[in-house]
Coordinates of C-alpha atoms in Angstrom, one line a residue:
M1 CA 5.9 -57.9 -88.3
E2 CA 4.8 -55.0 -89.9
N3 CA 7.9 -54.1 -91.5
T4 CA 8.3 -57.9 -92.6
R5 CA 8.5 -58.5 -96.5
R6 CA 6.0 -60.6 -97.3
V7 CA 8.0 -61.7 -101.1
G8 CA 11.5 -63.4 -100.8
T9 CA 13.3 -64.4 -103.9
I10 CA 11.8 -63.0 -107.9
S11 CA 13.3 -63.9 -110.5
R12 CA 12.8 -61.7 -113.9
G13 CA 12.9 -61.8 -117.4
I14 CA 14.6 -58.7 -118.6
R15 CA 13.6 -58.0 -121.9
C16 CA 16.2 -56.5 -124.3
P17 CA 17.2 -55.8 -127.8
I18 CA 18.2 -58.2 -130.5
I19 CA 22.1 -58.1 -129.5
R20 CA 24.6 -58.1 -132.7
Q21 CA 28.4 -58.0 -132.9
G22 CA 30.3 -55.7 -132.2
D23 CA 27.3 -53.9 -129.2
N24 CA 28.2 -52.4 -126.4
L25 CA 27.1 -55.5 -124.6
A26 CA 28.1 -54.0 -120.4
A27 CA 25.6 -50.6 -121.9
I28 CA 22.7 -52.3 -123.2
V29 CA 22.6 -55.0 -120.2
T30 CA 22.6 -52.4 -117.5
E31 CA 20.2 -49.7 -119.1
S32 CA 17.9 -52.8 -120.1
V33 CA 17.6 -53.4 -116.4
L34 CA 17.0 -50.2 -115.1
E35 CA 14.6 -49.6 -117.8
A36 CA 12.7 -52.4 -116.3
A37 CA 13.1 -51.3 -113.0
K38 CA 11.2 -47.9 -113.9
S39 CA 8.8 -49.2 -115.8
E40 CA 7.6 -51.7 -113.7
G41 CA 8.2 -50.0 -110.2
F42 CA 10.5 -52.1 -108.6
E43 CA 13.9 -51.0 -107.0
L44 CA 17.4 -52.7 -107.3
R45 CA 19.3 -53.8 -104.4
D46 CA 22.5 -54.7 -102.8
R47 CA 23.0 -58.3 -103.6
D48 CA 20.9 -58.7 -106.3
V49 CA 22.4 -60.8 -109.0
I50 CA 22.5 -59.4 -113.0
S51 CA 22.3 -62.8 -115.2
I52 CA 23.7 -62.8 -118.6
T53 CA 23.0 -65.4 -121.2
E54 CA 25.8 -66.7 -122.9
S55 CA 24.8 -66.5 -126.2
I56 CA 24.3 -62.7 -126.1
V57 CA 27.8 -62.5 -125.2
A58 CA 29.4 -64.7 -127.5
R59 CA 27.4 -63.0 -130.5
S60 CA 28.4 -59.8 -129.2
Q61 CA 31.9 -60.8 -129.6
G62 CA 31.3 -62.2 -132.7
N63 CA 32.3 -65.7 -131.7
Y64 CA 31.3 -68.3 -134.4
C65 CA 33.3 -70.5 -136.9
S66 CA 32.1 -72.2 -139.8
V67 CA 32.0 -76.3 -140.6
Q68 CA 35.0 -75.6 -142.9
N69 CA 36.8 -73.8 -140.1
I70 CA 36.2 -77.1 -138.1
A71 CA 37.2 -79.4 -141.0
D72 CA 40.5 -77.7 -141.5
D73 CA 41.5 -77.6 -137.7
V74 CA 40.2 -81.2 -137.8
K75 CA 42.5 -82.0 -140.9
A76 CA 45.5 -80.2 -139.2
K77 CA 45.2 -82.4 -135.7
L78 CA 44.3 -85.7 -137.0
G79 CA 45.7 -86.4 -140.0
G80 CA 42.2 -86.4 -142.2
G81 CA 42.7 -90.1 -142.0
T82 CA 40.2 -92.6 -140.2
V83 CA 39.2 -90.7 -136.9
G84 CA 37.4 -92.5 -134.1
V85 CA 34.5 -89.9 -133.2
I86 CA 33.7 -91.1 -129.2
F87 CA 30.9 -90.5 -126.7
P88 CA 29.4 -87.5 -128.4
I89 CA 25.8 -86.4 -127.4
L90 CA 22.9 -86.8 -129.4
S91 CA 21.6 -83.5 -130.3
R92 CA 21.1 -81.6 -133.7
N93 CA 21.6 -78.5 -132.2
R94 CA 24.7 -78.9 -130.2
F95 CA 26.9 -81.9 -132.0
A96 CA 25.2 -82.2 -135.2
I97 CA 26.9 -79.5 -136.8
C98 CA 30.0 -80.5 -135.1
L99 CA 30.0 -83.6 -137.3
R100 CA 29.6 -82.2 -139.9
G101 CA 32.8 -80.2 -139.5
I102 CA 34.8 -83.4 -137.9
A103 CA 33.2 -85.6 -141.0
M104 CA 34.7 -83.1 -143.8
G105 CA 38.0 -83.3 -142.2
C106 CA 38.6 -86.9 -142.2
K107 CA 38.2 -90.0 -144.4
K108 CA 36.4 -92.4 -142.9
V109 CA 34.7 -91.9 -138.7
V110 CA 34.3 -95.1 -137.0
L111 CA 31.6 -93.3 -134.4
M112 CA 31.3 -94.8 -131.2
L113 CA 28.4 -94.1 -128.9
S114 CA 28.0 -94.7 -125.4
Y115 CA 24.8 -96.8 -124.6
P116 CA 21.9 -97.2 -123.0
S117 CA 21.9 -93.2 -122.9
D118 CA 24.3 -90.5 -123.3
E119 CA 26.3 -88.4 -121.1
V120 CA 23.4 -85.9 -120.6
G121 CA 20.9 -88.4 -120.4
N122 CA 19.1 -88.7 -124.2
E123 CA 18.7 -92.4 -124.6
L124 CA 19.1 -94.9 -127.3
V125 CA 17.6 -97.5 -125.3
S126 CA 15.6 -97.9 -122.5
L127 CA 17.5 -99.9 -119.7
D128 CA 14.4 -102.2 -119.2
K129 CA 15.3 -103.0 -122.6
I130 CA 18.9 -103.9 -122.4
D131 CA 18.0 -106.2 -119.3
E132 CA 15.5 -108.4 -121.9
A133 CA 18.3 -108.5 -124.2
G134 CA 20.8 -109.8 -121.8
V135 CA 23.6 -107.3 -123.0
N136 CA 26.1 -105.7 -120.4
P137 CA 26.9 -102.4 -120.8
Y138 CA 29.7 -101.6 -119.2
S139 CA 31.3 -104.6 -121.2
D140 CA 29.7 -105.6 -124.3
V141 CA 30.5 -104.0 -127.5
L142 CA 27.9 -103.9 -130.0
S143 CA 28.2 -103.6 -134.1
L144 CA 25.3 -101.2 -135.8
E145 CA 24.1 -105.1 -137.2
K146 CA 23.8 -106.3 -133.3
Y147 CA 22.3 -103.3 -132.4
R148 CA 19.2 -102.7 -134.7
E149 CA 18.7 -106.7 -134.6
L150 CA 18.1 -106.1 -130.7
F151 CA 17.1 -103.0 -130.8
G152 CA 15.1 -101.7 -134.1
E153 CA 15.2 -98.3 -135.0
N154 CA 14.6 -96.1 -131.9
K155 CA 13.9 -92.5 -132.3
H156 CA 14.3 -90.2 -129.4
E157 CA 10.9 -89.4 -127.4
F158 CA 10.9 -85.9 -128.0
T159 CA 12.7 -84.7 -131.1
G160 CA 11.4 -88.0 -133.1
V161 CA 15.3 -88.1 -134.2
D162 CA 16.8 -91.7 -134.5
Y163 CA 20.2 -90.5 -134.2
V164 CA 22.5 -93.4 -134.7
E165 CA 20.5 -93.1 -138.4
Y166 CA 21.0 -89.4 -138.7
Y167 CA 24.5 -89.0 -137.4
G168 CA 25.5 -91.9 -140.3
N169 CA 23.6 -90.2 -142.3
L170 CA 25.4 -86.8 -142.4
I171 CA 28.9 -88.4 -142.3
R172 CA 28.1 -89.5 -145.6
E173 CA 26.6 -86.8 -146.8
C174 CA 29.8 -85.1 -145.5
G175 CA 31.6 -87.4 -148.2
A176 CA 33.2 -89.9 -145.1
D177 CA 32.9 -93.3 -145.0
V178 CA 31.5 -94.3 -141.9
E179 CA 31.4 -97.1 -139.2
I180 CA 29.5 -97.1 -136.1
V181 CA 29.8 -98.9 -132.8
F182 CA 28.2 -99.0 -129.2
A183 CA 30.4 -99.4 -126.2
N184 CA 30.8 -97.7 -123.1
Q185 CA 34.9 -98.3 -122.6
A186 CA 37.2 -95.2 -124.1
K187 CA 40.0 -98.0 -125.1
T188 CA 37.5 -99.8 -127.3
I189 CA 37.9 -97.4 -129.8
L190 CA 41.6 -98.1 -129.8
N191 CA 40.6 -101.9 -131.8
Y192 CA 39.5 -99.4 -135.2
T193 CA 42.0 -96.7 -134.9
D194 CA 44.5 -95.3 -132.8
H195 CA 44.0 -91.1 -133.8
I196 CA 40.4 -90.1 -131.7
I197 CA 38.3 -87.5 -130.8
N198 CA 36.5 -87.7 -127.5
C199 CA 33.5 -85.5 -127.6
D200 CA 32.7 -86.2 -123.8
I201 CA 31.6 -82.8 -122.0
H202 CA 31.8 -83.5 -118.0
T203 CA 34.4 -87.0 -118.1
R204 CA 36.8 -85.5 -120.8
A205 CA 39.8 -85.7 -118.6
R206 CA 39.7 -88.8 -117.8
T207 CA 38.6 -90.1 -121.2
K208 CA 41.8 -89.0 -122.5
R209 CA 44.1 -90.3 -119.5
I210 CA 42.8 -93.9 -120.0
L211 CA 42.9 -93.6 -123.9
K212 CA 46.9 -92.0 -123.8
A213 CA 47.7 -94.7 -121.1
A214 CA 46.0 -97.6 -123.8
G215 CA 48.9 -95.9 -126.6
A216 CA 46.1 -94.0 -128.5
K217 CA 48.3 -91.8 -130.8
V218 CA 46.6 -89.0 -130.9
V219 CA 43.9 -88.1 -128.7
C220 CA 41.5 -84.5 -129.1
G221 CA 38.9 -83.7 -126.6
L222 CA 36.3 -81.0 -128.1
D223 CA 37.8 -78.6 -125.9
E224 CA 41.3 -79.0 -128.2
L225 CA 39.6 -77.8 -131.5
M226 CA 38.6 -74.5 -132.8
T227 CA 41.1 -74.0 -129.6
A228 CA 42.7 -70.6 -131.9
P229 CA 41.2 -68.6 -135.2
V230 CA 41.4 -70.8 -138.1
N231 CA 41.4 -68.4 -141.0
G232 CA 40.0 -65.5 -139.1
S233 CA 37.4 -67.2 -137.7
G234 CA 36.2 -67.0 -133.8
C235 CA 37.6 -69.7 -131.6
N236 CA 37.7 -71.1 -127.6
E237 CA 41.1 -70.9 -126.2
T238 CA 39.9 -72.9 -123.2
Y239 CA 36.3 -75.0 -124.2
G240 CA 37.0 -75.1 -128.0
L241 CA 34.0 -76.4 -129.3
L242 CA 32.8 -77.4 -126.0
G243 CA 29.3 -75.2 -125.4
S244 CA 29.0 -74.7 -129.1
N245 CA 25.5 -74.0 -130.6
K246 CA 24.1 -74.4 -134.4
S247 CA 23.8 -70.7 -135.7
T248 CA 23.2 -71.8 -138.9
E249 CA 23.7 -74.3 -141.5
D250 CA 27.2 -73.7 -141.9
T251 CA 28.0 -71.6 -138.9
I252 CA 28.6 -72.9 -135.4
K253 CA 28.2 -70.0 -132.1
L254 CA 30.9 -70.6 -130.0
F255 CA 30.7 -70.3 -126.3
P256 CA 31.9 -66.8 -125.2
R257 CA 35.8 -66.5 -124.7
E258 CA 37.2 -64.1 -121.7
C259 CA 34.1 -62.4 -120.3
Q260 CA 35.1 -61.5 -116.4
D261 CA 35.8 -58.4 -117.9
L262 CA 32.1 -57.7 -119.2
V263 CA 30.7 -58.6 -115.3
L264 CA 33.0 -56.3 -113.9
D265 CA 31.8 -53.7 -116.1
I266 CA 28.0 -53.6 -115.5
Q267 CA 28.8 -54.1 -111.8
A268 CA 30.8 -50.9 -111.7
R269 CA 28.2 -49.4 -114.3
V270 CA 24.9 -50.2 -112.6
L271 CA 26.8 -49.3 -108.5
E272 CA 27.5 -45.8 -110.7
A273 CA 23.8 -45.5 -111.7
T274 CA 22.0 -46.9 -108.4
G275 CA 24.7 -46.5 -105.8
K276 CA 23.9 -50.2 -105.1
H277 CA 26.7 -52.9 -105.5
V278 CA 24.9 -56.1 -107.5
E279 CA 26.6 -59.2 -108.5
V280 CA 26.4 -60.5 -112.1
M281 CA 27.2 -63.5 -114.1
V282 CA 27.3 -65.1 -117.7
Y283 CA 25.2 -68.5 -117.7
G284 CA 24.9 -71.1 -120.0
D285 CA 22.8 -74.6 -119.1
G286 CA 21.4 -75.2 -116.0
A287 CA 21.8 -78.0 -114.3
F288 CA 18.4 -80.3 -113.7
K289 CA 17.0 -83.6 -114.8
D290 CA 14.1 -84.2 -116.2
P291 CA 12.6 -86.9 -114.7
K292 CA 10.7 -87.6 -118.2
G293 CA 12.8 -88.0 -120.8
K294 CA 15.8 -88.1 -118.4
I295 CA 18.1 -85.7 -119.9
W296 CA 20.0 -83.4 -117.3
E297 CA 20.2 -80.4 -119.3
L298 CA 24.3 -79.4 -118.9
A299 CA 25.7 -79.6 -122.4
D300 CA 27.8 -76.6 -121.8
P301 CA 31.4 -77.0 -119.9
V302 CA 30.2 -74.8 -117.1
V303 CA 27.1 -73.0 -115.9
S304 CA 28.9 -70.3 -115.6
P305 CA 32.2 -68.7 -117.4
A306 CA 32.0 -65.5 -115.7
F307 CA 31.2 -64.2 -112.6
T308 CA 31.9 -61.2 -110.0
N309 CA 33.3 -62.5 -106.0
G310 CA 29.7 -62.6 -104.6
L311 CA 29.1 -65.7 -106.3
I312 CA 32.0 -67.7 -105.6
G313 CA 30.9 -70.7 -102.9
T314 CA 28.0 -72.4 -102.2
P315 CA 25.1 -71.6 -100.5
N316 CA 24.9 -71.1 -96.3
E317 CA 21.6 -72.4 -95.0
L318 CA 19.3 -73.4 -92.3
K319 CA 16.8 -76.2 -93.1
L320 CA 13.8 -74.3 -91.3
K321 CA 11.6 -77.5 -91.0
Y322 CA 14.5 -79.2 -89.0
L323 CA 14.8 -76.7 -86.6
A324 CA 10.6 -76.6 -86.6
D325 CA 10.7 -80.0 -86.1
N326 CA 13.7 -80.6 -83.7
D327 CA 15.3 -77.9 -82.0
F328 CA 11.8 -76.3 -81.0
K329 CA 9.3 -78.5 -81.7
D330 CA 7.3 -77.3 -78.2
L331 CA 7.1 -73.5 -79.7
S332 CA 4.3 -71.9 -82.2
G333 CA 3.3 -68.6 -83.2
E334 CA 5.4 -65.6 -82.6
A335 CA 8.0 -67.3 -80.3
L336 CA 8.6 -69.9 -82.8
R337 CA 9.1 -67.4 -85.5
E338 CA 11.4 -65.5 -82.9
A339 CA 13.5 -68.3 -82.0
I340 CA 14.2 -69.6 -85.8
S341 CA 15.1 -65.9 -86.4
A342 CA 17.6 -66.0 -83.6
S343 CA 19.1 -69.5 -84.9
I344 CA 19.5 -67.4 -88.6
K345 CA 21.0 -64.6 -87.2
Q346 CA 23.5 -66.5 -84.8
K347 CA 24.7 -69.1 -87.7
S348 CA 28.0 -69.5 -88.6
D349 CA 30.0 -68.7 -91.7
N350 CA 30.6 -72.3 -92.0
L351 CA 27.3 -75.0 -91.8
V352 CA 29.3 -77.9 -93.1
G353 CA 28.6 -80.9 -91.0
N354 CA 25.2 -79.5 -88.7
M355 CA 22.6 -80.9 -89.0
A356 CA 20.2 -78.2 -89.2
S357 CA 22.2 -77.7 -92.9
Q358 CA 21.1 -80.4 -93.7
G359 CA 19.1 -81.2 -96.7
T360 CA 19.9 -77.9 -98.1
T361 CA 21.8 -78.1 -101.3
P362 CA 25.1 -78.1 -101.2
R363 CA 25.5 -77.0 -104.9
Q364 CA 27.9 -74.1 -105.9
L365 CA 25.5 -70.9 -105.8
T366 CA 26.8 -69.8 -109.9
D367 CA 25.1 -73.5 -110.5
L368 CA 22.1 -73.0 -108.6
I369 CA 20.9 -69.2 -109.4
G370 CA 22.1 -69.9 -113.2
S371 CA 19.8 -72.8 -113.4
L372 CA 16.9 -70.2 -111.8
C373 CA 18.0 -68.3 -115.1
D374 CA 17.9 -70.6 -117.8
L375 CA 14.2 -72.0 -116.4
T376 CA 13.5 -68.3 -116.5
S377 CA 14.9 -67.0 -119.9
G378 CA 13.7 -70.3 -121.7
S379 CA 15.9 -71.2 -125.1
G380 CA 13.2 -69.9 -127.6
D381 CA 11.3 -66.7 -128.5
K382 CA 10.5 -65.1 -124.9
G383 CA 13.1 -62.4 -125.5
T384 CA 15.0 -62.2 -121.9
P385 CA 18.4 -63.1 -122.4
V386 CA 19.0 -61.0 -119.0
V387 CA 17.4 -62.5 -115.9
L388 CA 17.3 -60.2 -112.3
V389 CA 17.4 -62.2 -109.5
Q390 CA 16.1 -60.2 -106.0
G391 CA 16.2 -61.5 -102.8
Y392 CA 18.6 -64.9 -103.4
F393 CA 20.4 -64.1 -100.6
D394 CA 17.7 -63.2 -98.4
N395 CA 16.7 -65.1 -95.1
Y396 CA 14.0 -65.4 -92.9
T397 CA 15.2 -62.2 -91.1
N398 CA 15.3 -59.6 -93.8

């Protein structure tokens, strides 16, 4: 027992210089991790995971566009008349700036909000208030007047913003007329216009299918805006405006473009410098739900847009407490430790359906590690846009 390591998974935020367009990110990340190891007195090991936040990848790529670029793209793709903008999330950082560009490219916006909450859990009203009002959110369509009559003003619990008022004013300030409705069936928007931008993230393919089947003339997802440069801007060929963030009052930082080469480059540099085979990934929003605010965070289209091969798949773990309480309930101390260690060493490569693996988290490795990294780096002033995760693939026997 003397040689057993006493620590399991460790997640460390790694301080880096501020990243600017054109910086050699692979070199900076590798150097920052090696410097941290030296200064903190730890060593890199095989299967350590180096994770890089998507924002510094996009910044090094210079992947930005302006609200005017978005307006031009919207006008070209949707004709510049009355456009339905449906199912956006409620966010000043994530969506409000996109909405400015959209409104600048239209004469009128019919804004259709899902209720009682947006796709990522931001509430307009509580389910209790919906019940009290006798409203069926699945079928009932509410005008702005009806919504105000039933629910009044609703400021977001954490931001203090009434998003209905905020989005309405923003559209008017950009020179477009606005009509706001509340509905959860995509095809409701066709009562107002047949040119539609659907702004949902994870349900976007279904929304497009429903709208096209119901006779919409033009359906364009946020993932289909800014897919190519507009007047020399950045773009994202795969995700368009999805995963974008406000940069300044007039510019948006887009989700990073192709970055598989970056993760492979960092992996190769670390191997050359240390002889260790690490895994590398780029991460955005983790996927975790806040029970108080109801927000489940995932506003990016994917947690990880690029990762090395060792991060493909899901965990293959046994539940220690299940083994202790069932298979080995009569054992304790050293005998229990040895029996559990033997089970782990003999486990198969695929534990799907095995009772001893129930209760382990059936999620992709990149989603789990990305969530850990997002919580470690935070989204504010910690200054650690790179996270080193050690021991993630260890188990009780290591």
